[in-house]
Structure formats: C-alpha cells, structure tokens
XYZ file of N, CA and C in Angstrom:
456
model
N -38.081 35.302 -18.424
C -36.582 35.301 -18.364
C -36.002 34.056 -18.717
N -36.669 32.978 -18.515
C -36.156 31.579 -18.934
C -36.074 31.649 -20.379
N -36.825 32.309 -21.178
C -36.649 32.307 -22.586
C -35.665 33.241 -23.161
N -34.992 33.941 -22.354
C -34.134 34.952 -22.767
C -32.815 34.125 -23.283
N -32.048 34.670 -24.197
C -30.891 34.011 -24.702
C -29.767 33.844 -23.595
N -29.714 34.992 -22.713
C -28.664 34.996 -21.708
C -28.911 33.877 -20.649
N -30.204 33.463 -20.412
C -30.489 32.490 -19.433
C -30.144 31.136 -19.963
N -30.282 30.859 -21.158
C -29.940 29.648 -21.856
C -28.441 29.509 -21.931
N -27.810 30.582 -22.216
C -26.376 30.567 -22.227
C -25.763 30.208 -20.734
N -26.380 30.757 -19.740
C -25.904 30.405 -18.398
C -26.206 29.024 -18.007
N -27.181 28.486 -18.520
C -27.550 27.067 -18.285
C -26.525 26.180 -19.010
N -26.159 26.486 -20.204
C -25.084 25.784 -20.852
C -23.832 25.916 -20.237
N -23.477 27.000 -19.675
C -22.127 27.288 -18.954
C -22.098 26.436 -17.738
N -23.306 26.469 -16.971
C -23.286 25.521 -15.838
C -23.192 24.126 -16.069
N -23.730 23.618 -17.168
C -23.627 22.266 -17.610
C -22.230 21.942 -17.909
N -21.568 22.942 -18.664
C -20.199 22.703 -19.092
C -19.208 22.615 -17.804
N -19.480 23.614 -16.881
C -18.704 23.640 -15.636
C -18.795 22.305 -14.788
N -20.156 21.808 -14.755
C -20.294 20.617 -14.026
C -19.698 19.422 -14.695
N -19.766 19.295 -16.006
C -19.077 18.243 -16.776
C -17.595 18.425 -16.853
N -17.065 19.540 -16.764
C -15.612 19.720 -16.601
C -15.193 19.326 -15.280
N -15.899 19.737 -14.200
C -15.581 19.306 -12.912
C -15.555 17.744 -12.705
N -16.564 17.117 -13.331
C -16.599 15.718 -13.216
C -15.476 15.020 -13.946
N -15.081 15.468 -15.115
C -14.030 14.911 -15.821
C -12.633 15.164 -15.057
N -12.428 16.423 -14.516
C -11.135 16.713 -13.922
C -11.160 15.834 -12.551
N -12.332 15.788 -11.795
C -12.267 14.986 -10.642
C -11.982 13.607 -10.866
N -12.609 13.001 -11.847
C -12.250 11.532 -12.156
C -10.818 11.397 -12.582
N -10.174 12.372 -13.404
C -8.856 12.255 -13.794
C -7.852 12.349 -12.666
N -8.250 13.256 -11.692
C -7.404 13.449 -10.446
C -7.492 12.160 -9.570
N -8.579 11.571 -9.449
C -8.802 10.244 -8.774
C -7.982 9.245 -9.437
N -8.019 9.068 -10.669
C -7.398 8.068 -11.450
C -5.909 8.272 -11.314
N -5.412 9.510 -11.369
C -3.921 9.689 -11.218
C -3.455 9.400 -9.901
N -4.339 9.699 -8.877
C -3.925 9.473 -7.476
C -3.710 7.949 -7.227
N -4.603 7.051 -7.911
C -4.546 5.731 -7.765
C -3.322 5.237 -8.557
N -3.057 5.716 -9.587
C -1.825 5.335 -10.440
C -0.660 5.808 -9.786
N -0.507 6.845 -9.022
C 0.637 7.278 -8.407
C 0.759 6.876 -6.976
N -0.136 6.246 -6.391
C -0.047 5.744 -5.086
C 0.959 4.661 -4.974
N 1.848 4.659 -3.841
C 2.755 3.585 -3.730
C 2.183 2.213 -3.590
N 2.745 1.204 -4.190
C 2.153 -0.107 -4.103
C 2.894 -0.745 -2.903
N 2.423 -1.972 -2.578
C 3.121 -2.821 -1.529
C 4.410 -3.110 -1.889
N 4.887 -2.870 -3.211
C 6.209 -3.499 -3.639
C 7.025 -2.233 -3.849
N 6.808 -1.133 -3.305
C 7.695 0.069 -3.443
C 8.666 0.216 -2.342
N 10.007 0.221 -2.659
C 11.088 0.289 -1.612
C 11.013 1.848 -1.004
N 11.382 1.903 0.165
C 11.454 3.144 0.850
C 12.715 3.323 1.545
N 13.094 4.613 1.982
C 14.292 4.889 2.711
C 13.839 5.544 3.959
N 14.566 5.381 5.024
C 14.257 6.078 6.301
C 15.668 6.074 7.122
N 15.667 6.731 8.211
C 16.847 6.735 9.198
C 17.034 5.434 9.842
N 16.061 4.699 10.106
C 16.177 3.441 10.819
C 15.203 2.404 10.414
N 15.495 1.220 10.838
C 14.643 0.002 10.560
C 13.673 -0.311 11.718
N 12.444 -0.766 11.387
C 11.593 -1.248 12.350
C 11.414 -2.755 12.265
N 10.889 -3.377 13.263
C 10.777 -4.797 13.228
C 11.879 -5.630 13.989
N 11.699 -6.875 13.740
C 12.699 -7.759 14.437
C 14.069 -7.913 13.755
N 15.114 -7.734 14.586
C 16.489 -7.879 13.990
C 16.664 -9.410 13.766
N 17.025 -9.733 12.426
C 17.229 -11.209 12.081
C 18.650 -11.541 11.820
N 19.524 -10.616 11.373
C 20.847 -10.983 10.863
C 21.772 -9.756 10.818
N 22.999 -10.053 10.802
C 24.013 -9.026 10.498
C 24.928 -9.574 9.438
N 25.625 -8.819 8.702
C 26.593 -9.248 7.751
C 27.867 -8.158 7.985
N 29.075 -8.542 7.886
C 30.111 -7.651 8.077
C 30.945 -7.380 6.940
N 31.687 -6.333 6.749
C 32.635 -6.064 5.780
C 33.914 -5.817 6.465
N 34.995 -6.395 6.038
C 36.317 -6.189 6.722
C 37.293 -5.679 5.718
N 38.261 -4.971 6.155
C 39.503 -4.586 5.286
C 40.442 -5.673 5.043
N 41.411 -5.412 4.378
C 42.425 -6.400 3.996
C 43.071 -7.005 5.285
N 43.197 -6.282 6.367
C 43.745 -6.718 7.620
C 42.831 -7.557 8.439
N 41.554 -7.513 8.051
C 40.579 -8.354 8.885
C 39.684 -7.518 9.770
N 40.035 -6.143 9.806
C 39.276 -5.300 10.745
C 37.890 -4.970 10.243
N 36.837 -5.105 10.960
C 35.606 -4.875 10.448
C 35.385 -3.357 10.290
N 34.929 -2.972 9.036
C 34.780 -1.563 8.686
C 33.404 -1.106 8.407
N 32.454 -2.224 8.331
C 31.085 -1.943 8.162
C 30.263 -3.141 8.578
N 29.066 -2.830 8.871
C 27.901 -3.933 9.083
C 26.691 -3.636 8.417
N 25.890 -4.614 8.038
C 24.606 -4.535 7.540
C 23.801 -5.179 8.567
N 22.800 -4.459 9.086
C 21.613 -4.957 10.005
C 20.453 -5.191 9.258
N 20.005 -6.462 9.336
C 18.691 -6.807 8.550
C 17.650 -7.058 9.558
N 16.489 -6.515 9.187
C 15.362 -6.485 10.113
C 14.099 -7.109 9.329
N 13.209 -7.751 10.030
C 11.997 -8.257 9.362
C 10.790 -7.421 9.971
N 9.813 -7.104 9.189
C 8.594 -6.559 9.705
C 7.509 -7.064 8.702
N 6.859 -8.199 9.160
C 5.835 -8.865 8.309
C 6.521 -9.349 7.033
N 5.986 -8.980 5.887
C 6.512 -9.404 4.555
C 7.579 -8.367 3.988
N 7.986 -7.441 4.901
C 8.996 -6.400 4.503
C 10.332 -6.795 5.150
N 11.409 -6.537 4.417
C 12.774 -6.553 5.040
C 13.296 -5.195 4.998
N 14.200 -4.886 5.865
C 14.746 -3.608 6.057
C 16.284 -3.902 6.336
N 17.124 -3.028 5.725
C 18.514 -3.236 5.906
C 19.152 -1.737 6.109
N 20.244 -1.742 6.877
C 20.858 -0.520 7.076
C 22.457 -0.857 7.198
N 23.156 0.026 6.534
C 24.643 -0.081 6.545
C 25.227 0.872 7.487
N 26.123 0.314 8.509
C 26.653 1.152 9.455
C 28.172 0.963 9.419
N 28.972 2.078 9.257
C 30.389 1.959 9.236
C 30.932 1.781 10.557
N 32.150 1.110 10.573
C 32.810 0.731 11.788
C 34.382 1.014 11.610
N 35.016 0.667 12.778
C 36.474 0.842 12.807
C 37.045 2.190 12.328
N 38.164 2.238 11.484
C 38.812 3.463 11.200
C 38.039 4.289 10.199
N 36.948 3.860 9.645
C 36.156 4.575 8.633
C 34.932 5.217 9.351
N 34.666 4.839 10.568
C 33.506 5.469 11.279
C 33.768 6.868 11.579
N 32.833 7.739 11.103
C 33.082 9.121 11.347
C 33.832 9.849 10.182
N 34.343 9.034 9.358
C 35.139 9.560 8.257
C 34.368 9.534 6.855
N 34.290 10.612 6.181
C 33.435 10.616 4.967
C 34.081 9.874 3.900
N 33.580 8.675 3.652
C 34.030 7.745 2.619
C 32.811 7.312 1.814
N 33.023 6.871 0.553
C 32.042 6.403 -0.360
C 31.485 5.105 0.248
N 30.170 5.042 0.495
C 29.459 3.794 0.967
C 28.219 3.622 0.216
N 27.906 2.308 -0.068
C 26.781 2.020 -0.853
C 26.004 0.818 -0.331
N 24.768 0.847 -0.100
C 23.943 -0.316 0.256
C 22.793 -0.489 -0.899
N 22.766 -1.721 -1.257
C 21.687 -2.209 -2.081
C 20.982 -3.376 -1.567
N 19.668 -3.271 -1.731
C 18.868 -4.503 -1.238
C 17.861 -4.844 -2.272
N 17.890 -6.219 -2.557
C 16.995 -6.725 -3.646
C 16.031 -7.775 -2.903
N 14.781 -7.796 -3.353
C 13.971 -8.795 -2.895
C 14.300 -10.128 -3.758
N 13.659 -11.130 -3.251
C 14.024 -12.551 -3.804
C 13.930 -12.581 -5.433
N 12.913 -11.946 -6.047
C 12.676 -12.115 -7.342
C 13.235 -10.814 -8.149
N 13.786 -9.871 -7.446
C 14.188 -8.710 -8.020
C 13.122 -7.757 -8.305
N 11.815 -8.011 -7.925
C 10.619 -7.297 -8.107
C 10.700 -5.992 -7.244
N 11.335 -6.000 -6.230
C 11.558 -4.795 -5.383
C 13.005 -4.555 -5.087
N 13.510 -3.414 -5.092
C 14.850 -3.116 -4.611
C 14.963 -1.703 -4.294
N 16.044 -1.359 -3.493
C 16.280 0.061 -3.149
C 17.718 0.157 -2.813
N 18.228 1.417 -2.915
C 19.640 1.613 -2.775
C 19.801 2.979 -2.082
N 21.016 3.110 -1.463
C 21.477 4.445 -0.941
C 22.989 4.474 -1.025
N 23.549 5.491 -1.587
C 25.023 5.601 -1.706
C 25.366 7.122 -1.611
N 26.685 7.224 -1.206
C 27.227 8.578 -1.126
C 28.397 8.609 -0.090
N 28.799 9.891 0.144
C 29.890 9.984 1.173
C 29.247 10.099 2.486
N 29.316 8.998 3.260
C 28.671 8.958 4.539
C 29.799 8.970 5.667
N 29.315 9.644 6.851
C 30.318 9.547 8.001
C 29.969 8.358 8.745
N 28.797 7.869 9.022
C 28.374 6.861 10.022
C 27.451 5.736 9.438
N 26.413 6.071 8.641
C 25.553 5.044 8.096
C 24.844 5.478 6.862
N 24.283 4.521 6.174
C 23.445 4.793 5.124
C 22.012 4.976 5.669
N 21.113 5.294 4.687
C 19.643 5.437 5.158
C 19.257 3.875 5.197
N 18.280 3.641 5.934
C 17.624 2.136 5.925
C 16.912 2.132 4.611
N 17.027 0.814 4.002
C 16.217 0.494 2.815
C 15.208 -0.689 3.153
N 13.999 -0.239 2.857
C 12.927 -1.259 3.148
C 12.379 -1.820 1.854
N 12.298 -3.023 1.701
C 11.761 -3.712 0.442
C 10.596 -4.734 0.808
N 9.744 -4.935 -0.120
C 8.680 -5.939 -0.002
C 9.280 -7.285 -0.366
N 9.347 -8.252 0.523
C 9.957 -9.480 0.326
C 9.132 -10.645 0.928
N 8.018 -10.987 0.272
C 6.958 -11.954 0.804
C 7.584 -13.382 0.940
N 8.611 -13.684 0.122
C 9.106 -14.996 0.261
C 10.301 -15.035 1.256
N 10.483 -13.942 2.061
C 11.365 -13.867 3.253
C 12.808 -14.148 2.839
N 13.346 -13.735 1.784
C 14.728 -13.722 1.685
C 15.075 -12.519 0.618
N 16.355 -11.899 1.003
C 16.668 -10.750 0.169
C 18.235 -10.990 -0.182
N 18.622 -10.158 -1.032
C 20.136 -10.027 -1.270
C 20.544 -8.659 -0.834
N 21.479 -8.625 -0.007
C 22.177 -7.381 0.461
C 23.552 -7.187 -0.149
N 23.805 -6.002 -0.471
C 25.167 -5.670 -0.946
C 25.670 -4.409 -0.348
N 26.714 -4.491 0.624
C 27.295 -3.310 1.215
C 28.616 -3.115 0.662
N 28.991 -1.969 0.238
C 30.268 -1.601 -0.222
C 30.721 -0.371 0.616
N 31.946 -0.530 1.173
C 32.614 0.543 2.041
C 33.966 0.882 1.366
N 34.244 2.071 1.297
C 35.493 2.460 0.889
C 36.427 2.870 2.075
N 37.683 2.170 2.131
C 38.494 2.513 3.260
C 39.250 3.844 3.247
N 39.905 4.079 4.145
C 40.606 5.390 4.215
C 41.755 5.420 3.096
N 42.151 4.356 2.670
C 43.165 4.405 1.556
C 42.589 4.345 0.173
N 41.254 4.296 0.127
C 40.588 4.298 -1.189
C 40.164 2.919 -1.728
N 40.576 1.864 -0.955
C 40.188 0.446 -1.437
C 38.824 0.227 -1.093
N 38.101 -0.445 -1.913
C 36.596 -0.748 -1.755
C 36.546 -2.195 -1.318
N 35.826 -2.409 -0.239
C 35.468 -3.721 0.249
C 34.030 -3.862 0.247
N 33.517 -5.193 0.097
C 32.081 -5.286 0.021
C 31.781 -6.766 0.608
N 30.480 -6.723 1.018
C 29.863 -8.092 1.414
C 28.568 -8.125 0.580
N 28.301 -9.193 -0.077
C 27.092 -9.408 -0.818
C 26.675 -10.930 -0.486
N 25.485 -10.820 0.171
C 24.945 -12.152 0.697
C 23.378 -12.309 0.591
N 22.989 -13.441 0.531
C 21.442 -13.742 0.522
C 21.182 -13.993 1.988
N 20.119 -13.301 2.421
C 19.662 -13.448 3.870
C 18.279 -13.966 3.903
N 18.057 -15.111 4.646
C 16.857 -15.634 4.817
C 16.268 -15.255 6.092
N 14.956 -14.935 6.157
C 14.362 -14.550 7.525
C 12.968 -15.137 7.698
C-alpha cells in the first residue's frame, strides 16, 4: 500500500497541510505582535486611575468656571478627564479634550456633544509632564479653552 500512488499523494498533502499550518501560525503570531498595543498607545475610559496631581479650569467671559480638567498620575502614565461645570453642566455643547505627552510621542483626544464630561484620556509620559487642552462651548456658542503644561 505504501507504494501505491494514492498513499504518496496523501503523504504530500499531509506535508503541505503541516507546512501551510506552520506558515499561517507564524504569520498570525507575527501580526499579533505587530498589532499589540505598545506602552506608548493612548487609551480612553470613563475615569482615571492613580493619584490626583492637578486641576485646570476653563471660565466664561464673566469669570464663571464652565469646565475643569482633572489630571492623574499612574506610574509613567498620565490621565486627564474634562468635566463641564456651571451653566453648561448637563447641557449638550461641543467639548474637546486633547492630551499630549512631553515629546508628542503619545497623544489622545475626545470630542463631541457632551452633557457632563469627556472620556478619560491616558497617555504614556515617562518624563512626567503633559500638555492638556480643554475646549468648552458655552450656551451662547462661544468657545473657551485652557491649554497648559502640567508637571507631575
């Protein structure tokens, strides 16, 4: 039976299947490594973890606070979240939060028509300083912003 043409063909098919499996497995493994998030990938979530290190505020033309950025530290990561306040709290207005690491190597943002707050933005910041930029639109359509470097 080993000498029959069908048996040889089955052996070649088995070798092809094993070889194909090995190639596909290694390609899948390589792509999972390439697509895995690195330590420098920003993320979004509903809240920040870590130690609270700073606040920055946004005020309208009358001086009333209409937004705050809370900044948190968790090891080499910084996290910021924008929370609306005053007359725009609970009112859908355009709000934007951008967070940059010190070298610009990592950044994250969230923007849209928010009632209460943006998503939390977490960035890799091993030098322990970030640039935060919170923009809040008032009830009248005026845009107010705070942009500041925060050391932690």
